[in-house]
PDB file of C-alpha atoms and ligand atoms in Angstrom:
ATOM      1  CA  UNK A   1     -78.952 -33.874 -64.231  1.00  0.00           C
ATOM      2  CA  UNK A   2     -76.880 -31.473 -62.173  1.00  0.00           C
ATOM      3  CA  UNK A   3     -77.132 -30.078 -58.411  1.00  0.00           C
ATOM      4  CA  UNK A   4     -80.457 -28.529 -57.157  1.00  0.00           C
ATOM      5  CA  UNK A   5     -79.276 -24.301 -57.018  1.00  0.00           C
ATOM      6  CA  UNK A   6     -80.380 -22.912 -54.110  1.00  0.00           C
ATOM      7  CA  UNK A   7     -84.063 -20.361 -54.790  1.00  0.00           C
ATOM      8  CA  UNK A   8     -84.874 -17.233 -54.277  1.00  0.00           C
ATOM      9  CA  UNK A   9     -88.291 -16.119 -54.174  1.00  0.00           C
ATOM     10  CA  UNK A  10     -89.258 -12.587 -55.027  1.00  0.00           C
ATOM     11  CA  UNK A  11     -92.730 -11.537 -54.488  1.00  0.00           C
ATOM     12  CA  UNK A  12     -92.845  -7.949 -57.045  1.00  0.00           C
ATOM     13  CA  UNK A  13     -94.661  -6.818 -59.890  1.00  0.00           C
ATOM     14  CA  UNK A  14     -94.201  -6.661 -63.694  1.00  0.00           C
ATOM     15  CA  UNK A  15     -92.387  -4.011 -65.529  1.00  0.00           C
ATOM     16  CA  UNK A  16     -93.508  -4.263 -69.030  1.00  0.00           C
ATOM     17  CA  UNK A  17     -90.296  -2.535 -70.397  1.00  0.00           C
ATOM     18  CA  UNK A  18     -88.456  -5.298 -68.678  1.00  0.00           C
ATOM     19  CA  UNK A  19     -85.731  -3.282 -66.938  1.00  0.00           C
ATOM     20  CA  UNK A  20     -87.135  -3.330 -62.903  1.00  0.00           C
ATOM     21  CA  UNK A  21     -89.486  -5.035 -61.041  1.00  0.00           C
ATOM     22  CA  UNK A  22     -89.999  -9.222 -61.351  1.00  0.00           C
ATOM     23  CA  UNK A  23     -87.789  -8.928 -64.840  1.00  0.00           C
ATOM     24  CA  UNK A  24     -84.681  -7.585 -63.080  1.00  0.00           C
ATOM     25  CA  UNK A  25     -84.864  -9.984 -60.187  1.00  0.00           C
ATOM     26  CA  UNK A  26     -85.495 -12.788 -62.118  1.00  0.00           C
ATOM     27  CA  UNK A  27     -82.277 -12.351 -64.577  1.00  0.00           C
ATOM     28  CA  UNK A  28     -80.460 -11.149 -61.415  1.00  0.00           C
ATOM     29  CA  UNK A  29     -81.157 -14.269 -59.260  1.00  0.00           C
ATOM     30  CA  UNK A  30     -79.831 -16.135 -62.614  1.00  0.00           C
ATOM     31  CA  UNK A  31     -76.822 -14.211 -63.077  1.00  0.00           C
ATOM     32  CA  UNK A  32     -76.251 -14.920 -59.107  1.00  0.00           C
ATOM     33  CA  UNK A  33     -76.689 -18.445 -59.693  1.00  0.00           C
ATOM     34  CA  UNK A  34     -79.836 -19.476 -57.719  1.00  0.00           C
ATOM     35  CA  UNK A  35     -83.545 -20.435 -58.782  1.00  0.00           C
ATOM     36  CA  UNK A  36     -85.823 -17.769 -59.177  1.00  0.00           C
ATOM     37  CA  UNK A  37     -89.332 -18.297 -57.471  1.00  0.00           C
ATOM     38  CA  UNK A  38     -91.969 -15.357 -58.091  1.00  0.00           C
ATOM     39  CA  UNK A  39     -94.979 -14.304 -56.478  1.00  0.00           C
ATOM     40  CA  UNK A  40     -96.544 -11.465 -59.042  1.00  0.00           C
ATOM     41  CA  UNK A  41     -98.061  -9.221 -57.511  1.00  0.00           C
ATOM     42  CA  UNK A  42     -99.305  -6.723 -60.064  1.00  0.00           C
ATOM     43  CA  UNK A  43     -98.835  -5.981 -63.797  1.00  0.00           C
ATOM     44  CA  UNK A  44     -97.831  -2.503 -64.567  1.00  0.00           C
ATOM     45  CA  UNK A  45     -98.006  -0.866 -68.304  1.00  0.00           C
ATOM     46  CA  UNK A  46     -95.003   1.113 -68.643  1.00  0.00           C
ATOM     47  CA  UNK A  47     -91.765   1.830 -70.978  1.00  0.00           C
ATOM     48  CA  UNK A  48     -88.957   3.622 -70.939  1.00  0.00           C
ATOM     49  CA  UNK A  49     -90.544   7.307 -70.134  1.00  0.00           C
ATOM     50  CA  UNK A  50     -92.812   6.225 -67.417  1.00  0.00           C
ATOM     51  CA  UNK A  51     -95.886   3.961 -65.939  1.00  0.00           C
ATOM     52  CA  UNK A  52     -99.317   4.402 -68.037  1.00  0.00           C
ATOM     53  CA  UNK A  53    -101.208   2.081 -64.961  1.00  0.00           C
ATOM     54  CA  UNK A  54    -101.107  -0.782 -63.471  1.00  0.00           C
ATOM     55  CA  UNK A  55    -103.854  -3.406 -62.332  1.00  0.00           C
ATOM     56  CA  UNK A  56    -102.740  -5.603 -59.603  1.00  0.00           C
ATOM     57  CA  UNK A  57    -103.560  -9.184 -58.635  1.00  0.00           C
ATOM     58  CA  UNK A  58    -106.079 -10.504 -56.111  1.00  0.00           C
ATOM     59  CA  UNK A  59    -104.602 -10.825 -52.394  1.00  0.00           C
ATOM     60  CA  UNK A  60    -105.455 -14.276 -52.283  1.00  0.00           C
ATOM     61  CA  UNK A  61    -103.110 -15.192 -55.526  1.00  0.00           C
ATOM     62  CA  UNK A  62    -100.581 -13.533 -54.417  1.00  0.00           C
ATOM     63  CA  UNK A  63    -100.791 -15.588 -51.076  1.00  0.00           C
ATOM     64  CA  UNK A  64    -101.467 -19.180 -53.130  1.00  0.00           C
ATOM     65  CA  UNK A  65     -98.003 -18.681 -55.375  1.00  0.00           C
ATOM     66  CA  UNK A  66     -96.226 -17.999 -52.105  1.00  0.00           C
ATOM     67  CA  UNK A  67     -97.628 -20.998 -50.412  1.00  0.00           C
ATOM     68  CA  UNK A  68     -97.327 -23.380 -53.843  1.00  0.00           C
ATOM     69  CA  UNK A  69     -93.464 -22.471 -54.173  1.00  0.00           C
ATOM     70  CA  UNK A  70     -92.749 -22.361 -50.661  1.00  0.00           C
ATOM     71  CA  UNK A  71     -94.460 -26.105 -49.802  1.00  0.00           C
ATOM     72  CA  UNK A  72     -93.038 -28.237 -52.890  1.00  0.00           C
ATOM     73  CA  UNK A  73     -89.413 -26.664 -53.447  1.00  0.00           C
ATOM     74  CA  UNK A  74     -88.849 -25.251 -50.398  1.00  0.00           C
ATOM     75  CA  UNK A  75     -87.529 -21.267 -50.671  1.00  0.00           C
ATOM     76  CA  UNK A  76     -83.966 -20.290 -49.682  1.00  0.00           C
ATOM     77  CA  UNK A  77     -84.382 -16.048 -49.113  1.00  0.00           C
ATOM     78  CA  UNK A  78     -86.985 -13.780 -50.041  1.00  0.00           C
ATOM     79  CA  UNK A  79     -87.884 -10.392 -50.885  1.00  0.00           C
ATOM     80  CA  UNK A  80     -90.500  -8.312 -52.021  1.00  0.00           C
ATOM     81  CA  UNK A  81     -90.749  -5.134 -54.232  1.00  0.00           C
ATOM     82  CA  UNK A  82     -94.338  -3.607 -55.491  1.00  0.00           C
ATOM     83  CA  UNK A  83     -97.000  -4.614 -53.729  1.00  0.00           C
ATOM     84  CA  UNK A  84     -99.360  -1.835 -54.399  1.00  0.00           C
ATOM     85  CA  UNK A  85    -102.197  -2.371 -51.763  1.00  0.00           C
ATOM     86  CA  UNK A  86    -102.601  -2.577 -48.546  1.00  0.00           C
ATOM     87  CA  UNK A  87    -104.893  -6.042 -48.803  1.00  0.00           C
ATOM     88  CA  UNK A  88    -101.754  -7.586 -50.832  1.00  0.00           C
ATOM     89  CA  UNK A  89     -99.278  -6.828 -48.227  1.00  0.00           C
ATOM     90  CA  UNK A  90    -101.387  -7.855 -45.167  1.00  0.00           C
ATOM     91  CA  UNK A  91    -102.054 -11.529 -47.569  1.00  0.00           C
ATOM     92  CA  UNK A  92     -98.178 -11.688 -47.939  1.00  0.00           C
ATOM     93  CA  UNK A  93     -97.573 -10.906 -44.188  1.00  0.00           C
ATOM     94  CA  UNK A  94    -100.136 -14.266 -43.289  1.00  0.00           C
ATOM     95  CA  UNK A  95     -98.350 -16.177 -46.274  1.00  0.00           C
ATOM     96  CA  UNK A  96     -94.900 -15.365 -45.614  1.00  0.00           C
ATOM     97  CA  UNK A  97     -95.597 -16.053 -41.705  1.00  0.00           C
ATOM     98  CA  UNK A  98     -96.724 -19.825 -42.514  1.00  0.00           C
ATOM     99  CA  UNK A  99     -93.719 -20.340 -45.107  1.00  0.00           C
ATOM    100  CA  UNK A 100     -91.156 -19.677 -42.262  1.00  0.00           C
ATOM    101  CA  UNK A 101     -90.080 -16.845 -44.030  1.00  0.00           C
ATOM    102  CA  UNK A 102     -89.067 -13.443 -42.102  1.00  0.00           C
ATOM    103  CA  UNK A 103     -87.547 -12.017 -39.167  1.00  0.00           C
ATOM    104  CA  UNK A 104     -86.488 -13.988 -36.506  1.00  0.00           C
ATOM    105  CA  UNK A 105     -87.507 -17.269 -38.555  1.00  0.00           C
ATOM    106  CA  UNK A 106     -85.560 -19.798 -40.506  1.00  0.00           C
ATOM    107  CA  UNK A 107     -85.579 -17.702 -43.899  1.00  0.00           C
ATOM    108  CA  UNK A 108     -84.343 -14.379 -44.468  1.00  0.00           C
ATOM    109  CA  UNK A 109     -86.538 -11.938 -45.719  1.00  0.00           C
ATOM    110  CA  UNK A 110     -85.317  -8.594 -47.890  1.00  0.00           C
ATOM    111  CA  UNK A 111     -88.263  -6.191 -47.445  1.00  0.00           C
ATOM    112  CA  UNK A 112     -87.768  -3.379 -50.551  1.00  0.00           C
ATOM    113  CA  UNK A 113     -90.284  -1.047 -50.075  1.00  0.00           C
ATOM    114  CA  UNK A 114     -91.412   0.308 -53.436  1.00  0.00           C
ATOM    115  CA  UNK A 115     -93.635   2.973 -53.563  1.00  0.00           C
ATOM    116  CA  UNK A 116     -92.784   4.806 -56.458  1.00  0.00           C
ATOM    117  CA  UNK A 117     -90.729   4.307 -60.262  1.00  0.00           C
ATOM    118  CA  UNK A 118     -88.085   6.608 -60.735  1.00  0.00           C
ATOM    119  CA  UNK A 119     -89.926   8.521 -62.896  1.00  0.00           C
ATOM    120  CA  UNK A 120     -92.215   9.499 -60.006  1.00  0.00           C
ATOM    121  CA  UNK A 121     -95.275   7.134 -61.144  1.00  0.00           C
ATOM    122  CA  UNK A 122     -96.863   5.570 -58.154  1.00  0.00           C
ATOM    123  CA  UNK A 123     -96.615   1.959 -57.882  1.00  0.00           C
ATOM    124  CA  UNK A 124     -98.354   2.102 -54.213  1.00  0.00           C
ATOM    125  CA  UNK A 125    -101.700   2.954 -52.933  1.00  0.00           C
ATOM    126  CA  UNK A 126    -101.597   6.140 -50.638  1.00  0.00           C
ATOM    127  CA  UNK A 127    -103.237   3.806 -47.379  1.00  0.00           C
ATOM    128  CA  UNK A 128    -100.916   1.194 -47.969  1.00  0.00           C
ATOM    129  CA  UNK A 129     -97.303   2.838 -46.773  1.00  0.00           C
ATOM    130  CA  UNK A 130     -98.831   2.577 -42.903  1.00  0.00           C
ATOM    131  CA  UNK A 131     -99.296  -1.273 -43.927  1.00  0.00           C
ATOM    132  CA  UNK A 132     -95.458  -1.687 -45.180  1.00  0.00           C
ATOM    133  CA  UNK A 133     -94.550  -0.079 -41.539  1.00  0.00           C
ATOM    134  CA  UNK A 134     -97.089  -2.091 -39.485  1.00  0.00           C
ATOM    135  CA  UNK A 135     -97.053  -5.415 -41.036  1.00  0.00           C
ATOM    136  CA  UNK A 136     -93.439  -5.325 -43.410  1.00  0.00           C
ATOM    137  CA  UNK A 137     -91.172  -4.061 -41.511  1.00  0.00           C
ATOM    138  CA  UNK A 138     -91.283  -5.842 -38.447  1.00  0.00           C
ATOM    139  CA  UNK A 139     -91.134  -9.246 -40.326  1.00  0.00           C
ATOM    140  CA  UNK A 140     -88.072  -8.225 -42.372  1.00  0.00           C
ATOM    141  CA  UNK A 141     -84.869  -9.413 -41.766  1.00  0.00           C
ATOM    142  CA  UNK A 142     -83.564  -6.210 -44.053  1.00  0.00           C
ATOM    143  CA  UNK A 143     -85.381  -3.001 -45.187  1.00  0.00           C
ATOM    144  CA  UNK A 144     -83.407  -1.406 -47.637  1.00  0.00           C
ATOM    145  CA  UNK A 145     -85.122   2.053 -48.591  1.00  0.00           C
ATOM    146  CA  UNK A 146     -83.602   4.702 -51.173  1.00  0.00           C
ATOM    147  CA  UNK A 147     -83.458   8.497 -49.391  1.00  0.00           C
ATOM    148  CA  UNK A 148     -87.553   9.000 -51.315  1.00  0.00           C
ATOM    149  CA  UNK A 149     -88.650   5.453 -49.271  1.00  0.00           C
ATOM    150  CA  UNK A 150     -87.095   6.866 -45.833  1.00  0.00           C
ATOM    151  CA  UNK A 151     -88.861  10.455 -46.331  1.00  0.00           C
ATOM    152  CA  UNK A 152     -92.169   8.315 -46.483  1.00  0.00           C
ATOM    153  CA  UNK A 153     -91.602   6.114 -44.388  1.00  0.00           C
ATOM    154  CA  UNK A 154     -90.127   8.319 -41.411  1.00  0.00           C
ATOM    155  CA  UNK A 155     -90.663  12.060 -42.115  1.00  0.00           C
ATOM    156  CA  UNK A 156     -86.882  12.320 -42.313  1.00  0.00           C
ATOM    157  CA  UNK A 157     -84.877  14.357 -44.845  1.00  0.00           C
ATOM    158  CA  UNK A 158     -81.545  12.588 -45.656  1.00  0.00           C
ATOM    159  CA  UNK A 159     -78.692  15.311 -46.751  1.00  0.00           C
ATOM    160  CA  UNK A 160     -75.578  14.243 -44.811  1.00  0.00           C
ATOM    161  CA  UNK A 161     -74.294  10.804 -43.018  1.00  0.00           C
ATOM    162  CA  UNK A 162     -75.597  12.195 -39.704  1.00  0.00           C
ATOM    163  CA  UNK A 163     -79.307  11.931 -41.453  1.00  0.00           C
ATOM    164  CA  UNK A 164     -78.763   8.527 -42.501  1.00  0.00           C
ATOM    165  CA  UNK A 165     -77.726   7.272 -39.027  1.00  0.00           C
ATOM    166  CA  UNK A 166     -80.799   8.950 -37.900  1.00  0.00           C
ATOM    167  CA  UNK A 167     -83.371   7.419 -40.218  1.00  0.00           C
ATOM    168  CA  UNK A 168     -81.421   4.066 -39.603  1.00  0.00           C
ATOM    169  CA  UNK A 169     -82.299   4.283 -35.815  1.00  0.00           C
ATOM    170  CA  UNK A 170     -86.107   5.758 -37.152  1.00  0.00           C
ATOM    171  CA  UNK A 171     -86.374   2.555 -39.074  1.00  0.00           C
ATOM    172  CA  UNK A 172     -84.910   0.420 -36.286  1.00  0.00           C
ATOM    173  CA  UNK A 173     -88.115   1.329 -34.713  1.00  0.00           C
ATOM    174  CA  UNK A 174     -90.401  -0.699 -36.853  1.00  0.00           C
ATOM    175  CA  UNK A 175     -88.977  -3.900 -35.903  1.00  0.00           C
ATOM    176  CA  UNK A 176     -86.471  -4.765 -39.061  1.00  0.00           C
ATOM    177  CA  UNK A 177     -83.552  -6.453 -37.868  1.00  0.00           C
ATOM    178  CA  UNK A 178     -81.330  -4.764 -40.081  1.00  0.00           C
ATOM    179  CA  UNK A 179     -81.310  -1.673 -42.080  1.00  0.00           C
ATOM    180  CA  UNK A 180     -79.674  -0.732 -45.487  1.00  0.00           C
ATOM    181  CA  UNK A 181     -80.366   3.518 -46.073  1.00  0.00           C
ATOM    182  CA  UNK A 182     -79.423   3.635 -49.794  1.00  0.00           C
ATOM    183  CA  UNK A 183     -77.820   6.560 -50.418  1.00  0.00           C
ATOM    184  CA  UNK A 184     -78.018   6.292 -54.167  1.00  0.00           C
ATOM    185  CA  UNK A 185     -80.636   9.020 -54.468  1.00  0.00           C
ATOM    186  CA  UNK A 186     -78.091  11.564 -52.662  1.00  0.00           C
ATOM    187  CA  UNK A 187     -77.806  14.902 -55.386  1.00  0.00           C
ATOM    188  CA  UNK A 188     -74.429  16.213 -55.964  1.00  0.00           C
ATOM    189  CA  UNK A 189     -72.030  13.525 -54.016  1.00  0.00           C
ATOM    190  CA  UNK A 190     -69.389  11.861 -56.652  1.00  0.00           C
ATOM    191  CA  UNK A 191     -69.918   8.775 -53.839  1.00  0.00           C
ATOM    192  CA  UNK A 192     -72.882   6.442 -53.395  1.00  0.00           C
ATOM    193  CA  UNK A 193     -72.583   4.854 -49.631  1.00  0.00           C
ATOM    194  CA  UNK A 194     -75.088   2.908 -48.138  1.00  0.00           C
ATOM    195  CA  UNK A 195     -75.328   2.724 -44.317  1.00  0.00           C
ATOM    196  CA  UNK A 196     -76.181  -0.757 -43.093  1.00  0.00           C
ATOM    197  CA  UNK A 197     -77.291  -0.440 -39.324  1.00  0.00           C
ATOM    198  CA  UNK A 198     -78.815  -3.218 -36.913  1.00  0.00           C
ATOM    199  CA  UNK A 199     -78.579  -0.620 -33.546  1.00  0.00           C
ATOM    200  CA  UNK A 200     -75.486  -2.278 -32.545  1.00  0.00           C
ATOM    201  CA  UNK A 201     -73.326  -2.436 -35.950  1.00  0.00           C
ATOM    202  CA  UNK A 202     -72.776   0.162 -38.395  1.00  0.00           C
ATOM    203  CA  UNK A 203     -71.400  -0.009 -41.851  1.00  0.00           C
ATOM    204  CA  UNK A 204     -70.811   2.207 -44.544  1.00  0.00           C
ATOM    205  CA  UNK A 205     -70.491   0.638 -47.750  1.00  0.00           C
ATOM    206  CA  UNK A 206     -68.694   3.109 -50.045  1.00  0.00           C
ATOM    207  CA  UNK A 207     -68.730   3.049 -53.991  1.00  0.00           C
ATOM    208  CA  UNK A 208     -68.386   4.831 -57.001  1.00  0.00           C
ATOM    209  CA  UNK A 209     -70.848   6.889 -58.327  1.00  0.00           C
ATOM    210  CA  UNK A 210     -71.232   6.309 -61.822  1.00  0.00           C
ATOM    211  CA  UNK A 211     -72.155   9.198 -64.083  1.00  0.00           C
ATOM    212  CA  UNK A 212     -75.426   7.540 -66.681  1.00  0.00           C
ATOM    213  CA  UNK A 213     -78.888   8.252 -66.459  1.00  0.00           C
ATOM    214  CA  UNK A 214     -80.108   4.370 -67.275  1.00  0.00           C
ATOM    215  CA  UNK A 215     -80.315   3.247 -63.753  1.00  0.00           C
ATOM    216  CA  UNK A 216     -83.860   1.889 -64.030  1.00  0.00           C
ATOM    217  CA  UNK A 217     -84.024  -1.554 -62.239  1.00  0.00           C
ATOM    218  CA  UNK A 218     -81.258  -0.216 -59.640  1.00  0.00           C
ATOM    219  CA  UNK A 219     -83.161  -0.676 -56.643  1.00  0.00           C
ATOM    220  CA  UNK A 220     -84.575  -4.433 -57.709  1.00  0.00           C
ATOM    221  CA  UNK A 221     -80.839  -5.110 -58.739  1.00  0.00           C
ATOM    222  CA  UNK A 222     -79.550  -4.689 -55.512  1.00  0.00           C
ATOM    223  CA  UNK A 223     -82.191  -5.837 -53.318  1.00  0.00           C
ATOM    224  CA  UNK A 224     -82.475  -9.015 -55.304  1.00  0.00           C
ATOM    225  CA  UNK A 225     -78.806  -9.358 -55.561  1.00  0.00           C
ATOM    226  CA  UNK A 226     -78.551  -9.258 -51.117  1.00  0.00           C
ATOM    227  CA  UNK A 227     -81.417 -11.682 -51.504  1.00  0.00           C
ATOM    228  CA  UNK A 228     -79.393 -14.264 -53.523  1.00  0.00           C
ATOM    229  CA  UNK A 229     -76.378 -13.723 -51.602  1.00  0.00           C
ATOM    230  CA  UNK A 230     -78.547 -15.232 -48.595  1.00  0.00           C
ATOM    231  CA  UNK A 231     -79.958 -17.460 -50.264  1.00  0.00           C
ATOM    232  CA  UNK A 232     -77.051 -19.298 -50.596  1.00  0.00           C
ATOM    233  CA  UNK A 233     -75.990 -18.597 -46.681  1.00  0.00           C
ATOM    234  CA  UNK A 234     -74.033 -15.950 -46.561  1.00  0.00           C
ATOM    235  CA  UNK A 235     -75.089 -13.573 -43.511  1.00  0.00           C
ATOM    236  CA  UNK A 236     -76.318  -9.758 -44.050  1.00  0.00           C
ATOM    237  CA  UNK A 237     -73.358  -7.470 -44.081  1.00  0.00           C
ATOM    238  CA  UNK A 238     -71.623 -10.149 -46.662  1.00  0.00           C
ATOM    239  CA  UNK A 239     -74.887 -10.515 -48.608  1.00  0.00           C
ATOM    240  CA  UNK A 240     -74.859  -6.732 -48.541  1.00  0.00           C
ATOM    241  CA  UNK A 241     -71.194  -6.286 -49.747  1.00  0.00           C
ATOM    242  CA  UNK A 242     -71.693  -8.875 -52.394  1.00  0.00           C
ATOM    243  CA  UNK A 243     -74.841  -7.194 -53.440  1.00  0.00           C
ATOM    244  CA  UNK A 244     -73.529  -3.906 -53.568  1.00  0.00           C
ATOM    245  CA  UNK A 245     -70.413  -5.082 -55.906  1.00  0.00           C
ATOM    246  CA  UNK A 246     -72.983  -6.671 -58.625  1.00  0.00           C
ATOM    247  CA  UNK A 247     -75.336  -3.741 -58.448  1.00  0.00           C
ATOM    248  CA  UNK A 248     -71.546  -1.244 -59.468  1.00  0.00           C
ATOM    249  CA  UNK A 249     -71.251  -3.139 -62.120  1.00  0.00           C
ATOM    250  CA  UNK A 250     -74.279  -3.166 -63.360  1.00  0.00           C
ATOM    251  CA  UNK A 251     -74.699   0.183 -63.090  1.00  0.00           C
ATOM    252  CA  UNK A 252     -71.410   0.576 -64.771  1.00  0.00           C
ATOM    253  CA  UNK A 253     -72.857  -1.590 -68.109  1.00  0.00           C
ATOM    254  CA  UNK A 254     -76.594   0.247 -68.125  1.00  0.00           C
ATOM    255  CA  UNK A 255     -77.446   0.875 -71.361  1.00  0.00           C
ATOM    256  CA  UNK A 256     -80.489   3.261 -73.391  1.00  0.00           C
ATOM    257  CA  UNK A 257     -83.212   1.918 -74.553  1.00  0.00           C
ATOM    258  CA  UNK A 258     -86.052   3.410 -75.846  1.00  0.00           C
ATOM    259  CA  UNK A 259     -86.506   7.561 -75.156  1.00  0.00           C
ATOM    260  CA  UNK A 260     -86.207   7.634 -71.692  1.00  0.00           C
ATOM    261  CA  UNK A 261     -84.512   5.691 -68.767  1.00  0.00           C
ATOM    262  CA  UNK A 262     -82.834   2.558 -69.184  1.00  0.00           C
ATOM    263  CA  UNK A 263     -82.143  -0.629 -67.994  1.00  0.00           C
ATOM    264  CA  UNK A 264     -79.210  -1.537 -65.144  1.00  0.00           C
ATOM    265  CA  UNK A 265     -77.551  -4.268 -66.958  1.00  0.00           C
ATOM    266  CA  UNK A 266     -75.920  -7.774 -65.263  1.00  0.00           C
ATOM    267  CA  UNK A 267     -74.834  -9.280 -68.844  1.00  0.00           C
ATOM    268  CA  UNK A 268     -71.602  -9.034 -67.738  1.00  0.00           C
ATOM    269  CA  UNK A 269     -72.013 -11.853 -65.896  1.00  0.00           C
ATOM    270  CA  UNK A 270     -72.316 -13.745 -69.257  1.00  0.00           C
ATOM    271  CA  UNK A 271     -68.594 -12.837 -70.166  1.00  0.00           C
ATOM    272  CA  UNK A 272     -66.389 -16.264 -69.360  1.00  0.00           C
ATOM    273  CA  UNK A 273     -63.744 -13.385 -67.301  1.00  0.00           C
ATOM    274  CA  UNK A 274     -66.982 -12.054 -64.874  1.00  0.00           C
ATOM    275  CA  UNK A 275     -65.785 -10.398 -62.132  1.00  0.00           C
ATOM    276  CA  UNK A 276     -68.338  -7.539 -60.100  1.00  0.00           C
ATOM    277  CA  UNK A 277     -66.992  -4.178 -59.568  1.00  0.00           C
ATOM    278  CA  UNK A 278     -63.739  -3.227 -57.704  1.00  0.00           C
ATOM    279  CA  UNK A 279     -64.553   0.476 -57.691  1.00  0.00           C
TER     280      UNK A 279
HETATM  281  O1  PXL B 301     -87.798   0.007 -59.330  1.00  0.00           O
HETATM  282  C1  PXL B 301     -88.969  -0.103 -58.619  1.00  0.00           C
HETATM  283  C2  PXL B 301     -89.999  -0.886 -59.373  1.00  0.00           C
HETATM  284  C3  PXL B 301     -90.431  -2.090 -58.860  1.00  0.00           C
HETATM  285  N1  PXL B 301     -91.363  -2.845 -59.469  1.00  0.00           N
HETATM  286  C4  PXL B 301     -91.911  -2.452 -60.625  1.00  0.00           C
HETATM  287  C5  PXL B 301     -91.502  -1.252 -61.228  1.00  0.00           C
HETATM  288  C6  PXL B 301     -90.529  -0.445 -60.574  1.00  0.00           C
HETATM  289  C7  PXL B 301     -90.097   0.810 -61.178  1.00  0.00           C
HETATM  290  O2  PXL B 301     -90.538   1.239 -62.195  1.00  0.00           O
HETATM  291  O3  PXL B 301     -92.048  -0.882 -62.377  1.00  0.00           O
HETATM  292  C8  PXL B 301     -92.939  -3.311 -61.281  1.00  0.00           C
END
């Protein structure tokens, strides 16, 4: 026997192709070292060039694996990704609100708000974005939107750092206590910086931009990656710097597979000399 890791639970959906959603936190929670817990909240039928459908899983399910995880092995962080309707996310809001999970509460909560995959396909129902602002974002310890999940979710274009302080403040306004404005969506800048903003601190994590066109999973990647970080008790702006160090590197060792977009890679971490990014 060895020591209990500490868990992570992520409450997402299935990517058949195996490069985002529950796939990419799982074998990033391993490659972080903690316990992966999942809550599956829909099964989507896609590949490499896109999402074919996706049927998703009844509200009350969702809210039972939550509440059979969180009860018997207790749950470190969380975080969410797809959650496609608006009934799912108002059954995880109740569930994650018994567990002791959110803002303000003894377990941090990462709140990724997934509406879309990369190649456009909608992994949300249109009603459910007001739900994400109503009932998410005021439980989550950390919303961390790319520049196509602020547009939605405020009405705000993001072109410059001004913009991103702006839709930091926007988001502020839905109750998260901190907010990560990913600027890996941003055309043309050789950079990728994130802003991290609670109203009183600002950060700018800046990186490398690297120059591939696998970067499916990205989002999940990092997101997870912040959520492992506080799972084992390090506080948001570390969790954040951590995260954003794994996510470079795995970015930096993507690799194609099949015709279309591939996956964000952490099998680096499998080399005995691992060490994230130092861009
Ligand atoms: O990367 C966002 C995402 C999250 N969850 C699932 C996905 C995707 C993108 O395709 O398929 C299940």
């Amino acid at each position: 026997m060895t020591a209990t890791p500490r868990t992570a639970l992520t409450i997402a959906g299935s990517d058949s192709g195996g490069g985002a959603g529950i796939q990419a936190d799982l074998r990033t929670f391993f490659a972080c070292g903690v316990h992966g817990l999942t809550a599956l909240t829909a099964v989507t039928v896609q590949n490499s060039v896109g999402v074919s459908g996706f049927t998703e899983i009844p509200p009350d399910v969702v809210a039972a694996q939550i509440a059979a995880v969180a009860g018997d092995m207790g749950v470190n962080a969380a975080k969410t990704g797809m959650l496609a309707t608006a009934d799912i996310i108002t059954a995880v809001a109740a569930a994650v609100d018994a567990a002791d999970i959110g803002r303000d509460r003894r377990i941090p909560f990462v709140v990724d708000p997934v509406a879309a995959s990369m190649h456009g396909d909608s992994l949300l129902r249109a009603e459910a974005l007001e739900a994400i602002r109503t009932e998410l974002l005021p439980r989550a310890t950390l919303v961390a939107p790319n520049l196509d999940e602020v547009w939605l979710l405020t009405g705000i274009e993001v072109r410059t750092a001004a913009d991103s302080r702006k839709a930091a403040e926007a988001l502020l306004e839905f109750g998260p206590r901190w907010v990560l404005v990913k600027g890996g969506h941003a055309d043309g800048d050789s950079r990728c910086v994130d802003l991290l903003s609670d109203g009183t601190h600002l950060v700018a994590f800046d990186g490398p931009r690297y120059d591939t066109p696998h970067t499916h999973g990205g989002g999940d990647t990092l997101a997870s990656a912040i959520t492992a970080h506080l799972a084992k008790g390090l506080g948001v702006p570390d969790a954040v710097a951590a995260g954003k160090k794994f996510i470079e590197r795995c970015v930096a060792e993507s690799y194609a597979l099949g015709a279309g977009v591939g996956p964000v890679s952490p099998f680096w971490r499998l080399r005995p000399d691992a060490t994230p990014s130092r861009g």
